[in-house]
């Protein structure tokens, strides 16, 4: 598995990253999860993606139970978490409206809560989960400084940020934001054309890519019928599955995105990792984009 | 009343600014206007916003008549004017089409005309009223230089400018543009999401906010029914009027906007100033935004 | 004819540029083309615009045949070419899908092919024809470096690039990109308002303007009826033809665009060059824009 150096001599990720947003749905025991993590490691997947909000604020606790069973795993993996989204749920009894919070104290408390739930000393990376129209960039920078100094978080980044939001926050934070986690797929190619990926390539910031498979809708929605047919043709030419074609489409981008894998099924993950060996021909790539957008490039 | 320092040791505004675009409709005598300004000063509102074009090029003359009656007021207030818009009206007999003009000579003449109408020696701030697709930024910068050197204008800014227009003009003007006057309200929240306010926060430029109350339509238009209901609920929780809720929504933004008050009714102004003491809870703020946009944040 | 210095002491264009994208339709013999180029030179038009892809990859060969007949013309003209677009046609038998290619080796090969077809030693300017979502800016920069060092291309630029794409590529290329060739006309005024021309003015980069006449549709399409009427009124006031009014509209922009002329008819070209002597009144300019957009400026 290819490794990606995000901060020289300080932070590297596996090119593919295991996402845990659906962990609760997998119905694994802590022991099964330990085994799942270990088998991922055998495939070279060392980087794991979490968020306080996943599983309605319960995912990190569940992941922490596995780490408790197998503490040696901690130093073999990178742990990313996110904060900033709040919505009404059992774990947040005082929340009655979905909203964001990026105030200094809230970020610090949220990171500490993630550490507690995961049962670890330090996050490798903390991301602001969503751009917050009320974000005071000085407060966020101050929270990052505190968490860094306290040894609680090693590096910082963002998720779903536009170029202007990224530039604003970066202007206040001393060290480079290490990533911007974005929805990137052939069915959501907006960032390829609106400047977001141009900016990241310019500043050599590697995005993480979520929903590379289009959230599953590509597999059954009627509106994606033509896309499925074209992807299947390409898959046949390449000797690749639909999963692999969709992932290889994202891997081909010059921003060198790091795809998140959302499945809890190791067979499927093994197949998906195979996308790293595929090589999209440019004509294939543009023809898939054309079908997805309903028009050729000009 | 909170004061905002826009240029260190050289320019500060009251957090709330009295706008005079509807001055003619108020039907005040010069003496009544003197009294109005004085009562505003008692509330701490020292900053006044004008434009050559207000009242079809007659507003500044009317304001100047009050200053003539009470010349001691000049040094107690900040006077902002704007230029660049032209449209057919009695005062502009040679204009037959609405258009913009941002040529060097026009800007200088327009500023001199405003000084003449207001009966003052110097504007505190001159803004370019609208972004002009024919704007030659070198010419505008040259006009600003001339007006500054002649002692006719102390500082410069813009109004309704996008990020790229602001960056273009700033690249040519020697000193920092002090503000960008923008339409900002819960019913026109575009600038919260399109990068305009991100850019201003990044460069620590404080916008002035016009039409914070949504141009009055929020108060009676059917399409804003749900918004009125939600704002009323929040107002009840806060002990605040609809005016105050709408103003507090804008005041909560991290760009630290300075709202323009457009009313000529001192009771209403007094109430509006009360918005400065309100504190929006994040859940309330996001719920108001949600109703206004018809969707929750993602 | 006004000349425009793009790179100090190294590159200048005639303000109007002869475009050859329709050369094949003109059905000129090589000798007729020689005469056409010479008569253009008499009008001061020294700059010629080509692309590998024009005439389905045959236009440059045809132009090269004229240069072969009259080799003395080479040093009297500037030759611009472009690469990066591929589509299925007789000259590209291995292409089955329209796509872009901006890889290092492809750019070098394409430029060499253009040199071969044109029968010349060196291009004055090479442009990347379209922004490519797969563009690795480091590879493009490397291709530019190789072509420069080999003496095959003197300067580089782009075409149809957004601001973020331009900034990305410029960040990797050592010397300034000399132009961005864009569609600019009263019926396609998007770049006047979306920041693209603001950015170019800010960085003092002169765009080339294609389809200033709106691709011919302005002359007969029903949807442009009102625009034709308004342009005719303005033409009457100015003593100018429709061609001239449409070109003068673009020439009036502060970005100082260099219009491409697409006609092969010398009488028409002579008329079009006359647009350089016209002076649009601002009221006329805004009224034409208003009719084209269906709304006045705010």
PDB file of N, CA, C and O in Angstrom, chain A residues 192-204 230 249 252-254 256 282-287 289-290 296-298, chain C residues 85 94-103 130-138 162-169 171-172:
ATOM      1  N   UNK A 192     -14.023  19.322  -8.880  1.00  0.00           N
ATOM      2  CA  UNK A 192     -13.072  19.278  -9.995  1.00  0.00           C
ATOM      3  C   UNK A 192     -13.150  20.548 -10.825  1.00  0.00           C
ATOM      4  O   UNK A 192     -12.219  20.870 -11.564  1.00  0.00           O
ATOM      5  N   UNK A 193     -14.283  21.249 -10.738  1.00  0.00           N
ATOM      6  CA  UNK A 193     -14.515  22.365 -11.662  1.00  0.00           C
ATOM      7  C   UNK A 193     -14.713  23.708 -10.962  1.00  0.00           C
ATOM      8  O   UNK A 193     -14.697  24.746 -11.616  1.00  0.00           O
ATOM      9  N   UNK A 194     -14.908  23.707  -9.644  1.00  0.00           N
ATOM     10  CA  UNK A 194     -15.215  24.982  -8.969  1.00  0.00           C
ATOM     11  C   UNK A 194     -14.001  25.615  -8.301  1.00  0.00           C
ATOM     12  O   UNK A 194     -14.141  26.616  -7.595  1.00  0.00           O
ATOM     13  N   UNK A 195     -12.828  25.046  -8.520  1.00  0.00           N
ATOM     14  CA  UNK A 195     -11.616  25.662  -7.982  1.00  0.00           C
ATOM     15  C   UNK A 195     -11.106  25.029  -6.701  1.00  0.00           C
ATOM     16  O   UNK A 195      -9.961  25.259  -6.317  1.00  0.00           O
ATOM     17  N   UNK A 196     -11.937  24.231  -6.043  1.00  0.00           N
ATOM     18  CA  UNK A 196     -11.534  23.661  -4.750  1.00  0.00           C
ATOM     19  C   UNK A 196     -10.299  22.761  -4.894  1.00  0.00           C
ATOM     20  O   UNK A 196      -9.321  22.902  -4.148  1.00  0.00           O
ATOM     21  N   UNK A 197     -10.323  21.863  -5.866  1.00  0.00           N
ATOM     22  CA  UNK A 197      -9.173  20.979  -6.036  1.00  0.00           C
ATOM     23  C   UNK A 197      -7.984  21.703  -6.666  1.00  0.00           C
ATOM     24  O   UNK A 197      -6.827  21.362  -6.388  1.00  0.00           O
ATOM     25  N   UNK A 198      -8.248  22.718  -7.493  1.00  0.00           N
ATOM     26  CA  UNK A 198      -7.139  23.523  -8.031  1.00  0.00           C
ATOM     27  C   UNK A 198      -6.332  24.139  -6.888  1.00  0.00           C
ATOM     28  O   UNK A 198      -5.104  24.103  -6.876  1.00  0.00           O
ATOM     29  N   UNK A 199      -7.060  24.720  -5.948  1.00  0.00           N
ATOM     30  CA  UNK A 199      -6.412  25.380  -4.816  1.00  0.00           C
ATOM     31  C   UNK A 199      -5.590  24.385  -4.002  1.00  0.00           C
ATOM     32  O   UNK A 199      -4.460  24.671  -3.601  1.00  0.00           O
ATOM     33  N   UNK A 200      -6.155  23.206  -3.756  1.00  0.00           N
ATOM     34  CA  UNK A 200      -5.426  22.205  -2.967  1.00  0.00           C
ATOM     35  C   UNK A 200      -4.185  21.735  -3.714  1.00  0.00           C
ATOM     36  O   UNK A 200      -3.109  21.602  -3.128  1.00  0.00           O
ATOM     37  N   UNK A 201      -4.321  21.507  -5.028  1.00  0.00           N
ATOM     38  CA  UNK A 201      -3.132  21.104  -5.804  1.00  0.00           C
ATOM     39  C   UNK A 201      -2.083  22.213  -5.756  1.00  0.00           C
ATOM     40  O   UNK A 201      -0.891  21.944  -5.572  1.00  0.00           O
ATOM     41  N   UNK A 202      -2.541  23.455  -5.905  1.00  0.00           N
ATOM     42  CA  UNK A 202      -1.594  24.578  -5.879  1.00  0.00           C
ATOM     43  C   UNK A 202      -0.774  24.585  -4.592  1.00  0.00           C
ATOM     44  O   UNK A 202       0.444  24.787  -4.622  1.00  0.00           O
ATOM     45  N   UNK A 203      -1.452  24.356  -3.476  1.00  0.00           N
ATOM     46  CA  UNK A 203      -0.776  24.425  -2.179  1.00  0.00           C
ATOM     47  C   UNK A 203      -0.289  23.048  -1.709  1.00  0.00           C
ATOM     48  O   UNK A 203       0.131  22.907  -0.568  1.00  0.00           O
ATOM     49  N   UNK A 204      -0.349  22.069  -2.595  1.00  0.00           N
ATOM     50  CA  UNK A 204       0.142  20.711  -2.331  1.00  0.00           C
ATOM     51  C   UNK A 204      -0.476  20.124  -1.059  1.00  0.00           C
ATOM     52  O   UNK A 204       0.197  19.499  -0.246  1.00  0.00           O
ATOM     53  N   UNK A 230     -21.670   2.296 -18.624  1.00  0.00           N
ATOM     54  CA  UNK A 230     -20.358   2.761 -19.081  1.00  0.00           C
ATOM     55  C   UNK A 230     -19.245   2.266 -18.144  1.00  0.00           C
ATOM     56  O   UNK A 230     -18.188   1.815 -18.594  1.00  0.00           O
ATOM     57  N   UNK A 249     -11.298   6.190 -10.615  1.00  0.00           N
ATOM     58  CA  UNK A 249     -11.634   7.502 -11.174  1.00  0.00           C
ATOM     59  C   UNK A 249     -11.129   8.613 -10.253  1.00  0.00           C
ATOM     60  O   UNK A 249     -10.547   9.598 -10.707  1.00  0.00           O
ATOM     61  N   UNK A 252      -7.229   8.855  -9.966  1.00  0.00           N
ATOM     62  CA  UNK A 252      -6.561   9.417 -11.143  1.00  0.00           C
ATOM     63  C   UNK A 252      -6.388  10.934 -11.061  1.00  0.00           C
ATOM     64  O   UNK A 252      -5.620  11.508 -11.825  1.00  0.00           O
ATOM     65  N   UNK A 253      -7.104  11.567 -10.141  1.00  0.00           N
ATOM     66  CA  UNK A 253      -7.048  13.038 -10.064  1.00  0.00           C
ATOM     67  C   UNK A 253      -5.659  13.518  -9.640  1.00  0.00           C
ATOM     68  O   UNK A 253      -5.012  12.891  -8.800  1.00  0.00           O
ATOM     69  N   UNK A 254      -5.228  14.639 -10.193  1.00  0.00           N
ATOM     70  CA  UNK A 254      -3.875  15.111  -9.887  1.00  0.00           C
ATOM     71  C   UNK A 254      -3.710  15.643  -8.459  1.00  0.00           C
ATOM     72  O   UNK A 254      -2.587  15.814  -8.005  1.00  0.00           O
ATOM     73  N   UNK A 256      -4.219  13.946  -6.016  1.00  0.00           N
ATOM     74  CA  UNK A 256      -3.772  12.764  -5.283  1.00  0.00           C
ATOM     75  C   UNK A 256      -4.585  12.523  -4.006  1.00  0.00           C
ATOM     76  O   UNK A 256      -4.062  12.374  -2.903  1.00  0.00           O
ATOM     77  N   UNK A 282      -6.966   7.931 -20.309  1.00  0.00           N
ATOM     78  CA  UNK A 282      -7.648   9.225 -20.331  1.00  0.00           C
ATOM     79  C   UNK A 282      -8.970   9.195 -21.091  1.00  0.00           C
ATOM     80  O   UNK A 282      -9.928   9.870 -20.719  1.00  0.00           O
ATOM     81  N   UNK A 283      -9.013   8.421 -22.155  1.00  0.00           N
ATOM     82  CA  UNK A 283     -10.261   8.376 -22.926  1.00  0.00           C
ATOM     83  C   UNK A 283     -11.364   7.727 -22.091  1.00  0.00           C
ATOM     84  O   UNK A 283     -12.516   8.164 -22.105  1.00  0.00           O
ATOM     85  N   UNK A 284     -11.009   6.666 -21.365  1.00  0.00           N
ATOM     86  CA  UNK A 284     -11.989   6.022 -20.481  1.00  0.00           C
ATOM     87  C   UNK A 284     -12.455   7.001 -19.412  1.00  0.00           C
ATOM     88  O   UNK A 284     -13.642   7.137 -19.123  1.00  0.00           O
ATOM     89  N   UNK A 285     -11.496   7.694 -18.816  1.00  0.00           N
ATOM     90  CA  UNK A 285     -11.815   8.604 -17.719  1.00  0.00           C
ATOM     91  C   UNK A 285     -12.790   9.700 -18.181  1.00  0.00           C
ATOM     92  O   UNK A 285     -13.803   9.960 -17.539  1.00  0.00           O
ATOM     93  N   UNK A 286     -12.465  10.300 -19.330  1.00  0.00           N
ATOM     94  CA  UNK A 286     -13.340  11.366 -19.826  1.00  0.00           C
ATOM     95  C   UNK A 286     -14.698  10.826 -20.277  1.00  0.00           C
ATOM     96  O   UNK A 286     -15.704  11.526 -20.179  1.00  0.00           O
ATOM     97  N   UNK A 287     -14.723   9.600 -20.750  1.00  0.00           N
ATOM     98  CA  UNK A 287     -16.015   9.069 -21.192  1.00  0.00           C
ATOM     99  C   UNK A 287     -16.902   8.769 -19.984  1.00  0.00           C
ATOM    100  O   UNK A 287     -18.122   8.940 -20.039  1.00  0.00           O
ATOM    101  N   UNK A 289     -16.754  10.464 -17.123  1.00  0.00           N
ATOM    102  CA  UNK A 289     -17.181  11.798 -16.695  1.00  0.00           C
ATOM    103  C   UNK A 289     -18.305  12.318 -17.584  1.00  0.00           C
ATOM    104  O   UNK A 289     -19.290  12.897 -17.106  1.00  0.00           O
ATOM    105  N   UNK A 290     -18.182  12.081 -18.882  1.00  0.00           N
ATOM    106  CA  UNK A 290     -19.197  12.560 -19.828  1.00  0.00           C
ATOM    107  C   UNK A 290     -20.559  11.949 -19.521  1.00  0.00           C
ATOM    108  O   UNK A 290     -21.570  12.651 -19.486  1.00  0.00           O
ATOM    109  N   UNK A 296     -20.260  16.072 -22.909  1.00  0.00           N
ATOM    110  CA  UNK A 296     -18.810  15.976 -23.100  1.00  0.00           C
ATOM    111  C   UNK A 296     -18.159  17.269 -22.633  1.00  0.00           C
ATOM    112  O   UNK A 296     -18.824  18.296 -22.480  1.00  0.00           O
ATOM    113  N   UNK A 297     -16.853  17.230 -22.442  1.00  0.00           N
ATOM    114  CA  UNK A 297     -16.130  18.477 -22.168  1.00  0.00           C
ATOM    115  C   UNK A 297     -16.200  19.341 -23.430  1.00  0.00           C
ATOM    116  O   UNK A 297     -16.347  18.821 -24.528  1.00  0.00           O
ATOM    117  N   UNK A 298     -16.068  20.661 -23.274  1.00  0.00           N
ATOM    118  CA  UNK A 298     -16.246  21.534 -24.449  1.00  0.00           C
ATOM    119  C   UNK A 298     -15.095  21.436 -25.461  1.00  0.00           C
ATOM    120  O   UNK A 298     -14.022  21.022 -25.128  1.00  0.00           O
TER     121      UNK A 298
ATOM    122  N   UNK C  85      -6.534  19.418 -26.665  1.00  0.00           N
ATOM    123  CA  UNK C  85      -7.837  18.816 -26.986  1.00  0.00           C
ATOM    124  C   UNK C  85      -7.626  17.689 -28.009  1.00  0.00           C
ATOM    125  O   UNK C  85      -6.891  17.866 -28.976  1.00  0.00           O
ATOM    126  N   UNK C  94      -6.534   6.970 -33.517  1.00  0.00           N
ATOM    127  CA  UNK C  94      -6.608   6.186 -32.275  1.00  0.00           C
ATOM    128  C   UNK C  94      -7.511   6.813 -31.212  1.00  0.00           C
ATOM    129  O   UNK C  94      -7.674   6.277 -30.128  1.00  0.00           O
ATOM    130  N   UNK C  95      -8.063   7.971 -31.528  1.00  0.00           N
ATOM    131  CA  UNK C  95      -8.932   8.638 -30.555  1.00  0.00           C
ATOM    132  C   UNK C  95     -10.377   8.215 -30.789  1.00  0.00           C
ATOM    133  O   UNK C  95     -10.890   8.329 -31.902  1.00  0.00           O
ATOM    134  N   UNK C  96     -11.026   7.718 -29.726  1.00  0.00           N
ATOM    135  CA  UNK C  96     -12.429   7.323 -29.872  1.00  0.00           C
ATOM    136  C   UNK C  96     -13.362   8.149 -28.989  1.00  0.00           C
ATOM    137  O   UNK C  96     -14.574   8.094 -29.149  1.00  0.00           O
ATOM    138  N   UNK C  97     -12.801   8.929 -28.065  1.00  0.00           N
ATOM    139  CA  UNK C  97     -13.612   9.769 -27.183  1.00  0.00           C
ATOM    140  C   UNK C  97     -12.975  11.149 -27.104  1.00  0.00           C
ATOM    141  O   UNK C  97     -11.752  11.266 -26.951  1.00  0.00           O
ATOM    142  N   UNK C  98     -13.770  12.177 -27.154  1.00  0.00           N
ATOM    143  CA  UNK C  98     -13.227  13.518 -26.938  1.00  0.00           C
ATOM    144  C   UNK C  98     -12.620  13.587 -25.540  1.00  0.00           C
ATOM    145  O   UNK C  98     -13.249  13.189 -24.557  1.00  0.00           O
ATOM    146  N   UNK C  99     -11.408  14.086 -25.458  1.00  0.00           N
ATOM    147  CA  UNK C  99     -10.783  14.224 -24.147  1.00  0.00           C
ATOM    148  C   UNK C  99      -9.663  15.249 -24.219  1.00  0.00           C
ATOM    149  O   UNK C  99      -9.366  15.774 -25.296  1.00  0.00           O
ATOM    150  N   UNK C 100      -9.088  15.523 -23.067  1.00  0.00           N
ATOM    151  CA  UNK C 100      -7.965  16.451 -22.990  1.00  0.00           C
ATOM    152  C   UNK C 100      -6.716  15.677 -22.595  1.00  0.00           C
ATOM    153  O   UNK C 100      -6.789  14.632 -21.942  1.00  0.00           O
ATOM    154  N   UNK C 101      -5.575  16.216 -22.964  1.00  0.00           N
ATOM    155  CA  UNK C 101      -4.319  15.613 -22.508  1.00  0.00           C
ATOM    156  C   UNK C 101      -3.333  16.739 -22.229  1.00  0.00           C
ATOM    157  O   UNK C 101      -3.038  17.557 -23.107  1.00  0.00           O
ATOM    158  N   UNK C 102      -2.865  16.785 -21.017  1.00  0.00           N
ATOM    159  CA  UNK C 102      -1.902  17.833 -20.628  1.00  0.00           C
ATOM    160  C   UNK C 102      -0.697  17.200 -19.937  1.00  0.00           C
ATOM    161  O   UNK C 102      -0.042  17.833 -19.117  1.00  0.00           O
ATOM    162  N   UNK C 103      -0.424  15.949 -20.294  1.00  0.00           N
ATOM    163  CA  UNK C 103       0.771  15.324 -19.724  1.00  0.00           C
ATOM    164  C   UNK C 103       2.020  15.893 -20.389  1.00  0.00           C
ATOM    165  O   UNK C 103       1.983  16.347 -21.532  1.00  0.00           O
ATOM    166  N   UNK C 130      -7.597  24.067 -23.173  1.00  0.00           N
ATOM    167  CA  UNK C 130      -8.746  23.978 -22.259  1.00  0.00           C
ATOM    168  C   UNK C 130      -8.247  23.521 -20.892  1.00  0.00           C
ATOM    169  O   UNK C 130      -7.313  22.726 -20.815  1.00  0.00           O
ATOM    170  N   UNK C 131      -8.882  23.985 -19.819  1.00  0.00           N
ATOM    171  CA  UNK C 131      -8.506  23.473 -18.493  1.00  0.00           C
ATOM    172  C   UNK C 131      -8.872  22.003 -18.385  1.00  0.00           C
ATOM    173  O   UNK C 131      -9.986  21.608 -18.721  1.00  0.00           O
ATOM    174  N   UNK C 132      -7.949  21.226 -17.913  1.00  0.00           N
ATOM    175  CA  UNK C 132      -8.072  19.768 -17.893  1.00  0.00           C
ATOM    176  C   UNK C 132      -8.198  19.318 -16.439  1.00  0.00           C
ATOM    177  O   UNK C 132      -7.278  19.545 -15.648  1.00  0.00           O
ATOM    178  N   UNK C 133      -9.313  18.687 -16.073  1.00  0.00           N
ATOM    179  CA  UNK C 133      -9.454  18.255 -14.664  1.00  0.00           C
ATOM    180  C   UNK C 133      -8.356  17.283 -14.233  1.00  0.00           C
ATOM    181  O   UNK C 133      -8.151  17.109 -13.041  1.00  0.00           O
ATOM    182  N   UNK C 134      -7.661  16.702 -15.185  1.00  0.00           N
ATOM    183  CA  UNK C 134      -6.549  15.802 -14.851  1.00  0.00           C
ATOM    184  C   UNK C 134      -5.193  16.496 -14.945  1.00  0.00           C
ATOM    185  O   UNK C 134      -4.145  15.851 -14.880  1.00  0.00           O
ATOM    186  N   UNK C 135      -5.197  17.811 -15.070  1.00  0.00           N
ATOM    187  CA  UNK C 135      -3.920  18.532 -15.220  1.00  0.00           C
ATOM    188  C   UNK C 135      -3.046  18.450 -13.969  1.00  0.00           C
ATOM    189  O   UNK C 135      -3.418  18.915 -12.901  1.00  0.00           O
ATOM    190  N   UNK C 136      -1.871  17.875 -14.137  1.00  0.00           N
ATOM    191  CA  UNK C 136      -0.850  17.931 -13.098  1.00  0.00           C
ATOM    192  C   UNK C 136       0.036  19.120 -13.454  1.00  0.00           C
ATOM    193  O   UNK C 136       0.795  19.077 -14.429  1.00  0.00           O
ATOM    194  N   UNK C 137      -0.065  20.169 -12.662  1.00  0.00           N
ATOM    195  CA  UNK C 137       0.589  21.434 -13.028  1.00  0.00           C
ATOM    196  C   UNK C 137       2.108  21.282 -13.102  1.00  0.00           C
ATOM    197  O   UNK C 137       2.763  21.971 -13.885  1.00  0.00           O
ATOM    198  N   UNK C 138       2.655  20.387 -12.309  1.00  0.00           N
ATOM    199  CA  UNK C 138       4.105  20.168 -12.368  1.00  0.00           C
ATOM    200  C   UNK C 138       4.516  19.611 -13.733  1.00  0.00           C
ATOM    201  O   UNK C 138       5.563  19.970 -14.268  1.00  0.00           O
ATOM    202  N   UNK C 162     -10.103  29.233 -15.715  1.00  0.00           N
ATOM    203  CA  UNK C 162     -10.658  30.005 -14.607  1.00  0.00           C
ATOM    204  C   UNK C 162      -9.503  30.599 -13.808  1.00  0.00           C
ATOM    205  O   UNK C 162      -8.330  30.248 -14.007  1.00  0.00           O
ATOM    206  N   UNK C 163      -9.862  31.461 -12.865  1.00  0.00           N
ATOM    207  CA  UNK C 163      -8.869  32.095 -12.000  1.00  0.00           C
ATOM    208  C   UNK C 163      -8.065  31.066 -11.209  1.00  0.00           C
ATOM    209  O   UNK C 163      -6.839  31.149 -11.131  1.00  0.00           O
ATOM    210  N   UNK C 164      -8.745  30.070 -10.648  1.00  0.00           N
ATOM    211  CA  UNK C 164      -8.024  29.111  -9.803  1.00  0.00           C
ATOM    212  C   UNK C 164      -7.108  28.226 -10.643  1.00  0.00           C
ATOM    213  O   UNK C 164      -6.032  27.832 -10.192  1.00  0.00           O
ATOM    214  N   UNK C 165      -7.540  27.920 -11.869  1.00  0.00           N
ATOM    215  CA  UNK C 165      -6.699  27.102 -12.747  1.00  0.00           C
ATOM    216  C   UNK C 165      -5.467  27.888 -13.194  1.00  0.00           C
ATOM    217  O   UNK C 165      -4.355  27.346 -13.265  1.00  0.00           O
ATOM    218  N   UNK C 166      -5.683  29.181 -13.451  1.00  0.00           N
ATOM    219  CA  UNK C 166      -4.571  30.041 -13.853  1.00  0.00           C
ATOM    220  C   UNK C 166      -3.563  30.148 -12.705  1.00  0.00           C
ATOM    221  O   UNK C 166      -2.360  30.005 -12.892  1.00  0.00           O
ATOM    222  N   UNK C 167      -4.083  30.398 -11.506  1.00  0.00           N
ATOM    223  CA  UNK C 167      -3.203  30.571 -10.338  1.00  0.00           C
ATOM    224  C   UNK C 167      -2.424  29.291 -10.063  1.00  0.00           C
ATOM    225  O   UNK C 167      -1.246  29.329  -9.710  1.00  0.00           O
ATOM    226  N   UNK C 168      -3.097  28.151 -10.211  1.00  0.00           N
ATOM    227  CA  UNK C 168      -2.420  26.866 -10.008  1.00  0.00           C
ATOM    228  C   UNK C 168      -1.260  26.706 -10.983  1.00  0.00           C
ATOM    229  O   UNK C 168      -0.115  26.444 -10.583  1.00  0.00           O
ATOM    230  N   UNK C 169      -1.526  26.885 -12.259  1.00  0.00           N
ATOM    231  CA  UNK C 169      -0.459  26.663 -13.243  1.00  0.00           C
ATOM    232  C   UNK C 169       0.649  27.706 -13.079  1.00  0.00           C
ATOM    233  O   UNK C 169       1.840  27.374 -13.113  1.00  0.00           O
ATOM    234  N   UNK C 171       1.630  29.078 -10.460  1.00  0.00           N
ATOM    235  CA  UNK C 171       2.446  28.788  -9.271  1.00  0.00           C
ATOM    236  C   UNK C 171       3.581  27.806  -9.581  1.00  0.00           C
ATOM    237  O   UNK C 171       4.537  27.707  -8.820  1.00  0.00           O
ATOM    238  N   UNK C 172       3.473  27.068 -10.688  1.00  0.00           N
ATOM    239  CA  UNK C 172       4.495  26.080 -11.018  1.00  0.00           C
ATOM    240  C   UNK C 172       5.411  26.520 -12.165  1.00  0.00           C
ATOM    241  O   UNK C 172       6.503  25.975 -12.313  1.00  0.00           O
TER     242      UNK C 172
END
